[in-house]
Amino acid sequence: PTATPEPEWTGYPTLQRGDRGDDVQRLQRELIDLGYLSGKADGVFGYNTYTAVRRFQDAIGRAQTGKADNYTQERLYRGDAPDYVRYVTLRKGDSGIRVEELQDRLKELGYLDGKVDGDFGSDTERAICLFQGDNEYEETGVATVSLQKLLFSKNATEYVRYVKLKKGDTG
């Protein structure tokens, strides 16, 4: 009898939003173990898994597509994948999911009027300066780790815009 050859390894299948199954569940378990995803590994590739994959791709210096391609999964499973670090210093010129999350929070608190685009530009820098000024930080426009810890806490101050009114003003 002749032996049937083993099929050649072709790599991991690309996983993306909407996918389901054991491969997704394995991906989720690894992302949970490393701190990129919270909750249970349910085998459904939804928004939270997409975000976790983007965070991991950011950590490994990869384009943040949110799709778990072969390279992303190889890095995730090979045993030396980096643990998730919640805060890193962000400044003008940075981009990606961390900047999006920063912009989302600044917008939620009223410091950012512009769009959430993941690019740390002048609008984001101004918003950081406003938040720094309201919280007795030097107004550098740099989102340090300590500043972000305050910004993302429940103690973060909302931006209040005061306008001097005089008799006869309307609106």
PDB file of C-alpha atoms in Angstrom:
ATOM      1  CA  PRO A   1       0.000   0.000   0.000  1.00  0.00           C
ATOM      2  CA  THR A   2       1.226   3.507  -0.790  1.00  0.00           C
ATOM      3  CA  ALA A   3       1.003   6.240   1.805  1.00  0.00           C
ATOM      4  CA  THR A   4      -1.172   9.209   1.056  1.00  0.00           C
ATOM      5  CA  PRO A   5       0.974  12.336   1.237  1.00  0.00           C
ATOM      6  CA  GLU A   6       0.102  14.899   3.883  1.00  0.00           C
ATOM      7  CA  PRO A   7      -1.433  18.039   2.425  1.00  0.00           C
ATOM      8  CA  GLU A   8       1.046  20.910   2.200  1.00  0.00           C
ATOM      9  CA  TRP A   9       0.680  23.587   4.900  1.00  0.00           C
ATOM     10  CA  THR A  10      -0.625  26.720   3.231  1.00  0.00           C
ATOM     11  CA  GLY A  11      -0.898  28.918   6.289  1.00  0.00           C
ATOM     12  CA  TYR A  12      -3.716  30.290   8.362  1.00  0.00           C
ATOM     13  CA  PRO A  13      -6.955  31.317   6.664  1.00  0.00           C
ATOM     14  CA  THR A  14      -7.646  35.050   6.750  1.00  0.00           C
ATOM     15  CA  LEU A  15     -10.270  35.763   9.390  1.00  0.00           C
ATOM     16  CA  GLN A  16     -12.429  38.866   9.334  1.00  0.00           C
ATOM     17  CA  ARG A  17     -15.663  40.404  10.576  1.00  0.00           C
ATOM     18  CA  GLY A  18     -18.587  38.076  10.082  1.00  0.00           C
ATOM     19  CA  ASP A  19     -16.508  34.887  10.256  1.00  0.00           C
ATOM     20  CA  ARG A  20     -17.436  32.203  12.782  1.00  0.00           C
ATOM     21  CA  GLY A  21     -16.017  28.966  14.062  1.00  0.00           C
ATOM     22  CA  ASP A  22     -13.132  27.242  15.798  1.00  0.00           C
ATOM     23  CA  ASP A  23     -10.428  29.309  14.047  1.00  0.00           C
ATOM     24  CA  VAL A  24     -12.060  32.511  15.278  1.00  0.00           C
ATOM     25  CA  GLN A  25     -12.435  31.097  18.777  1.00  0.00           C
ATOM     26  CA  ARG A  26      -8.730  30.154  18.859  1.00  0.00           C
ATOM     27  CA  LEU A  27      -7.816  33.664  17.677  1.00  0.00           C
ATOM     28  CA  GLN A  28     -10.021  35.192  20.370  1.00  0.00           C
ATOM     29  CA  ARG A  29      -8.529  33.015  23.127  1.00  0.00           C
ATOM     30  CA  GLU A  30      -5.027  34.143  22.209  1.00  0.00           C
ATOM     31  CA  LEU A  31      -6.080  37.809  22.018  1.00  0.00           C
ATOM     32  CA  ILE A  32      -7.729  37.454  25.446  1.00  0.00           C
ATOM     33  CA  ASP A  33      -4.625  35.802  26.934  1.00  0.00           C
ATOM     34  CA  LEU A  34      -2.466  38.697  25.714  1.00  0.00           C
ATOM     35  CA  GLY A  35      -4.904  41.376  26.915  1.00  0.00           C
ATOM     36  CA  TYR A  36      -6.069  42.705  23.529  1.00  0.00           C
ATOM     37  CA  LEU A  37      -9.621  41.413  23.936  1.00  0.00           C
ATOM     38  CA  SER A  38     -11.854  41.073  26.968  1.00  0.00           C
ATOM     39  CA  GLY A  39     -14.803  38.787  27.474  1.00  0.00           C
ATOM     40  CA  LYS A  40     -15.330  35.258  26.247  1.00  0.00           C
ATOM     41  CA  ALA A  41     -14.071  33.523  23.130  1.00  0.00           C
ATOM     42  CA  ASP A  42     -17.425  32.949  21.434  1.00  0.00           C
ATOM     43  CA  GLY A  43     -16.187  32.087  17.942  1.00  0.00           C
ATOM     44  CA  VAL A  44     -17.879  35.103  16.344  1.00  0.00           C
ATOM     45  CA  PHE A  45     -15.606  37.668  14.685  1.00  0.00           C
ATOM     46  CA  GLY A  46     -17.458  40.868  15.566  1.00  0.00           C
ATOM     47  CA  TYR A  47     -16.493  44.469  16.246  1.00  0.00           C
ATOM     48  CA  ASN A  48     -14.611  43.728  19.493  1.00  0.00           C
ATOM     49  CA  THR A  49     -12.490  41.050  17.835  1.00  0.00           C
ATOM     50  CA  TYR A  50     -11.856  43.388  14.894  1.00  0.00           C
ATOM     51  CA  THR A  51     -10.673  46.094  17.318  1.00  0.00           C
ATOM     52  CA  ALA A  52      -8.481  43.621  19.209  1.00  0.00           C
ATOM     53  CA  VAL A  53      -6.852  42.452  15.972  1.00  0.00           C
ATOM     54  CA  ARG A  54      -6.167  46.085  15.043  1.00  0.00           C
ATOM     55  CA  ARG A  55      -4.580  46.674  18.456  1.00  0.00           C
ATOM     56  CA  PHE A  56      -2.380  43.620  17.988  1.00  0.00           C
ATOM     57  CA  GLN A  57      -1.417  44.719  14.478  1.00  0.00           C
ATOM     58  CA  ASP A  58      -0.462  48.102  15.919  1.00  0.00           C
ATOM     59  CA  ALA A  59       1.741  46.390  18.521  1.00  0.00           C
ATOM     60  CA  ILE A  60       3.619  44.421  15.860  1.00  0.00           C
ATOM     61  CA  GLY A  61       3.987  47.378  13.492  1.00  0.00           C
ATOM     62  CA  ARG A  62       1.577  46.020  10.913  1.00  0.00           C
ATOM     63  CA  ALA A  63      -1.100  47.829   8.892  1.00  0.00           C
ATOM     64  CA  GLN A  64      -4.190  47.941  11.125  1.00  0.00           C
ATOM     65  CA  THR A  65      -6.686  46.292   8.791  1.00  0.00           C
ATOM     66  CA  GLY A  66      -8.547  44.338  11.459  1.00  0.00           C
ATOM     67  CA  LYS A  67      -8.254  41.230   9.280  1.00  0.00           C
ATOM     68  CA  ALA A  68      -6.322  38.379  10.849  1.00  0.00           C
ATOM     69  CA  ASP A  69      -4.225  37.421   7.840  1.00  0.00           C
ATOM     70  CA  ASN A  70      -1.623  34.662   7.813  1.00  0.00           C
ATOM     71  CA  TYR A  71       1.228  36.920   9.027  1.00  0.00           C
ATOM     72  CA  THR A  72      -0.850  38.372  11.871  1.00  0.00           C
ATOM     73  CA  GLN A  73      -1.799  34.903  13.090  1.00  0.00           C
ATOM     74  CA  GLU A  74       1.749  33.569  12.777  1.00  0.00           C
ATOM     75  CA  ARG A  75       2.970  36.408  15.016  1.00  0.00           C
ATOM     76  CA  LEU A  76       0.088  35.865  17.418  1.00  0.00           C
ATOM     77  CA  TYR A  77       0.641  32.117  17.856  1.00  0.00           C
ATOM     78  CA  ARG A  78       4.407  31.788  17.769  1.00  0.00           C
ATOM     79  CA  GLY A  79       4.936  32.249  21.503  1.00  0.00           C
ATOM     80  CA  ASP A  80       6.660  35.627  21.661  1.00  0.00           C
ATOM     81  CA  ALA A  81       3.701  37.863  20.848  1.00  0.00           C
ATOM     82  CA  PRO A  82       3.703  41.103  22.847  1.00  0.00           C
ATOM     83  CA  ASP A  83       1.228  41.612  25.661  1.00  0.00           C
ATOM     84  CA  TYR A  84      -1.176  44.514  25.236  1.00  0.00           C
ATOM     85  CA  VAL A  85       0.025  47.798  26.693  1.00  0.00           C
ATOM     86  CA  ARG A  86      -2.978  50.059  27.243  1.00  0.00           C
ATOM     87  CA  TYR A  87      -1.255  53.437  27.058  1.00  0.00           C
ATOM     88  CA  VAL A  88       1.701  54.704  25.057  1.00  0.00           C
ATOM     89  CA  THR A  89       2.657  58.339  24.531  1.00  0.00           C
ATOM     90  CA  LEU A  90       0.958  59.781  21.452  1.00  0.00           C
ATOM     91  CA  ARG A  91       1.869  62.961  19.618  1.00  0.00           C
ATOM     92  CA  LYS A  92       1.297  64.891  16.425  1.00  0.00           C
ATOM     93  CA  GLY A  93       2.119  62.704  13.437  1.00  0.00           C
ATOM     94  CA  ASP A  94       1.016  59.438  15.059  1.00  0.00           C
ATOM     95  CA  SER A  95      -1.825  57.467  13.528  1.00  0.00           C
ATOM     96  CA  GLY A  96      -3.875  54.333  14.000  1.00  0.00           C
ATOM     97  CA  ILE A  97      -6.286  52.766  16.415  1.00  0.00           C
ATOM     98  CA  ARG A  98      -4.727  54.299  19.524  1.00  0.00           C
ATOM     99  CA  VAL A  99      -5.216  57.770  18.066  1.00  0.00           C
ATOM    100  CA  GLU A 100      -8.808  56.873  17.094  1.00  0.00           C
ATOM    101  CA  GLU A 101      -9.537  55.814  20.671  1.00  0.00           C
ATOM    102  CA  LEU A 102      -7.923  59.013  21.969  1.00  0.00           C
ATOM    103  CA  GLN A 103      -9.969  61.130  19.548  1.00  0.00           C
ATOM    104  CA  ASP A 104     -13.172  59.276  20.471  1.00  0.00           C
ATOM    105  CA  ARG A 105     -12.625  60.096  24.136  1.00  0.00           C
ATOM    106  CA  LEU A 106     -11.719  63.732  23.455  1.00  0.00           C
ATOM    107  CA  LYS A 107     -14.860  64.076  21.352  1.00  0.00           C
ATOM    108  CA  GLU A 108     -16.991  62.404  24.036  1.00  0.00           C
ATOM    109  CA  LEU A 109     -15.716  64.918  26.603  1.00  0.00           C
ATOM    110  CA  GLY A 110     -16.229  67.886  24.241  1.00  0.00           C
ATOM    111  CA  TYR A 111     -12.581  68.761  23.619  1.00  0.00           C
ATOM    112  CA  LEU A 112     -12.511  67.705  19.973  1.00  0.00           C
ATOM    113  CA  ASP A 113     -14.893  69.091  17.384  1.00  0.00           C
ATOM    114  CA  GLY A 114     -13.201  67.526  14.361  1.00  0.00           C
ATOM    115  CA  LYS A 115     -13.675  64.070  12.989  1.00  0.00           C
ATOM    116  CA  VAL A 116     -12.256  60.866  14.398  1.00  0.00           C
ATOM    117  CA  ASP A 117      -9.850  59.808  11.661  1.00  0.00           C
ATOM    118  CA  GLY A 118      -6.972  58.127  13.487  1.00  0.00           C
ATOM    119  CA  ASP A 119      -4.496  60.847  12.461  1.00  0.00           C
ATOM    120  CA  PHE A 120      -2.991  62.932  15.261  1.00  0.00           C
ATOM    121  CA  GLY A 121      -2.991  66.327  13.602  1.00  0.00           C
ATOM    122  CA  SER A 122      -3.418  69.933  14.689  1.00  0.00           C
ATOM    123  CA  ASP A 123      -7.048  69.496  15.825  1.00  0.00           C
ATOM    124  CA  THR A 124      -6.127  66.591  18.095  1.00  0.00           C
ATOM    125  CA  GLU A 125      -3.104  68.476  19.395  1.00  0.00           C
ATOM    126  CA  ARG A 126      -5.317  71.502  20.250  1.00  0.00           C
ATOM    127  CA  ALA A 127      -7.824  69.228  21.985  1.00  0.00           C
ATOM    128  CA  ILE A 128      -5.051  67.690  24.084  1.00  0.00           C
ATOM    129  CA  CYS A 129      -3.822  71.189  25.008  1.00  0.00           C
ATOM    130  CA  LEU A 130      -7.335  72.137  26.128  1.00  0.00           C
ATOM    131  CA  PHE A 131      -7.602  69.009  28.257  1.00  0.00           C
ATOM    132  CA  GLN A 132      -4.133  69.629  29.690  1.00  0.00           C
ATOM    133  CA  GLY A 133      -5.045  73.223  30.566  1.00  0.00           C
ATOM    134  CA  ASP A 134      -8.241  72.133  32.307  1.00  0.00           C
ATOM    135  CA  ASN A 135      -6.303  69.578  34.350  1.00  0.00           C
ATOM    136  CA  GLU A 136      -3.260  71.594  35.411  1.00  0.00           C
ATOM    137  CA  TYR A 137      -0.840  69.949  32.996  1.00  0.00           C
ATOM    138  CA  GLU A 138       1.653  71.879  30.919  1.00  0.00           C
ATOM    139  CA  GLU A 139       0.005  72.476  27.528  1.00  0.00           C
ATOM    140  CA  THR A 140       2.354  70.502  25.270  1.00  0.00           C
ATOM    141  CA  GLY A 141      -0.195  68.808  23.012  1.00  0.00           C
ATOM    142  CA  VAL A 142       1.439  65.441  23.755  1.00  0.00           C
ATOM    143  CA  ALA A 143      -0.774  62.704  25.180  1.00  0.00           C
ATOM    144  CA  THR A 144       1.519  61.148  27.771  1.00  0.00           C
ATOM    145  CA  VAL A 145       0.700  57.906  29.560  1.00  0.00           C
ATOM    146  CA  SER A 146      -0.294  59.735  32.755  1.00  0.00           C
ATOM    147  CA  LEU A 147      -2.500  62.166  30.809  1.00  0.00           C
ATOM    148  CA  GLN A 148      -4.283  59.302  29.048  1.00  0.00           C
ATOM    149  CA  LYS A 149      -4.890  57.517  32.339  1.00  0.00           C
ATOM    150  CA  LEU A 150      -6.742  60.623  33.521  1.00  0.00           C
ATOM    151  CA  LEU A 151      -8.450  61.188  30.161  1.00  0.00           C
ATOM    152  CA  PHE A 152      -9.886  57.651  30.068  1.00  0.00           C
ATOM    153  CA  SER A 153     -10.866  57.629  33.745  1.00  0.00           C
ATOM    154  CA  LYS A 154     -14.311  58.396  35.075  1.00  0.00           C
ATOM    155  CA  ASN A 155     -12.758  61.465  36.725  1.00  0.00           C
ATOM    156  CA  ALA A 156     -11.969  63.119  33.390  1.00  0.00           C
ATOM    157  CA  THR A 157     -13.328  66.637  33.194  1.00  0.00           C
ATOM    158  CA  GLU A 158     -15.698  67.580  30.419  1.00  0.00           C
ATOM    159  CA  TYR A 159     -14.901  70.657  28.392  1.00  0.00           C
ATOM    160  CA  VAL A 160     -17.214  73.541  29.152  1.00  0.00           C
ATOM    161  CA  ARG A 161     -17.213  76.488  26.804  1.00  0.00           C
ATOM    162  CA  TYR A 162     -18.226  79.728  28.424  1.00  0.00           C
ATOM    163  CA  VAL A 163     -19.287  82.652  26.325  1.00  0.00           C
ATOM    164  CA  LYS A 164     -19.683  86.111  27.810  1.00  0.00           C
ATOM    165  CA  LEU A 165     -23.278  87.211  27.207  1.00  0.00           C
ATOM    166  CA  LYS A 166     -24.633  90.703  27.309  1.00  0.00           C
ATOM    167  CA  LYS A 167     -28.129  92.133  27.282  1.00  0.00           C
ATOM    168  CA  GLY A 168     -29.758  91.607  23.912  1.00  0.00           C
ATOM    169  CA  ASP A 169     -27.791  88.464  22.926  1.00  0.00           C
ATOM    170  CA  THR A 170     -29.867  85.709  21.388  1.00  0.00           C
ATOM    171  CA  GLY A 171     -29.365  82.106  20.353  1.00  0.00           C
TER     172      GLY A 171
END
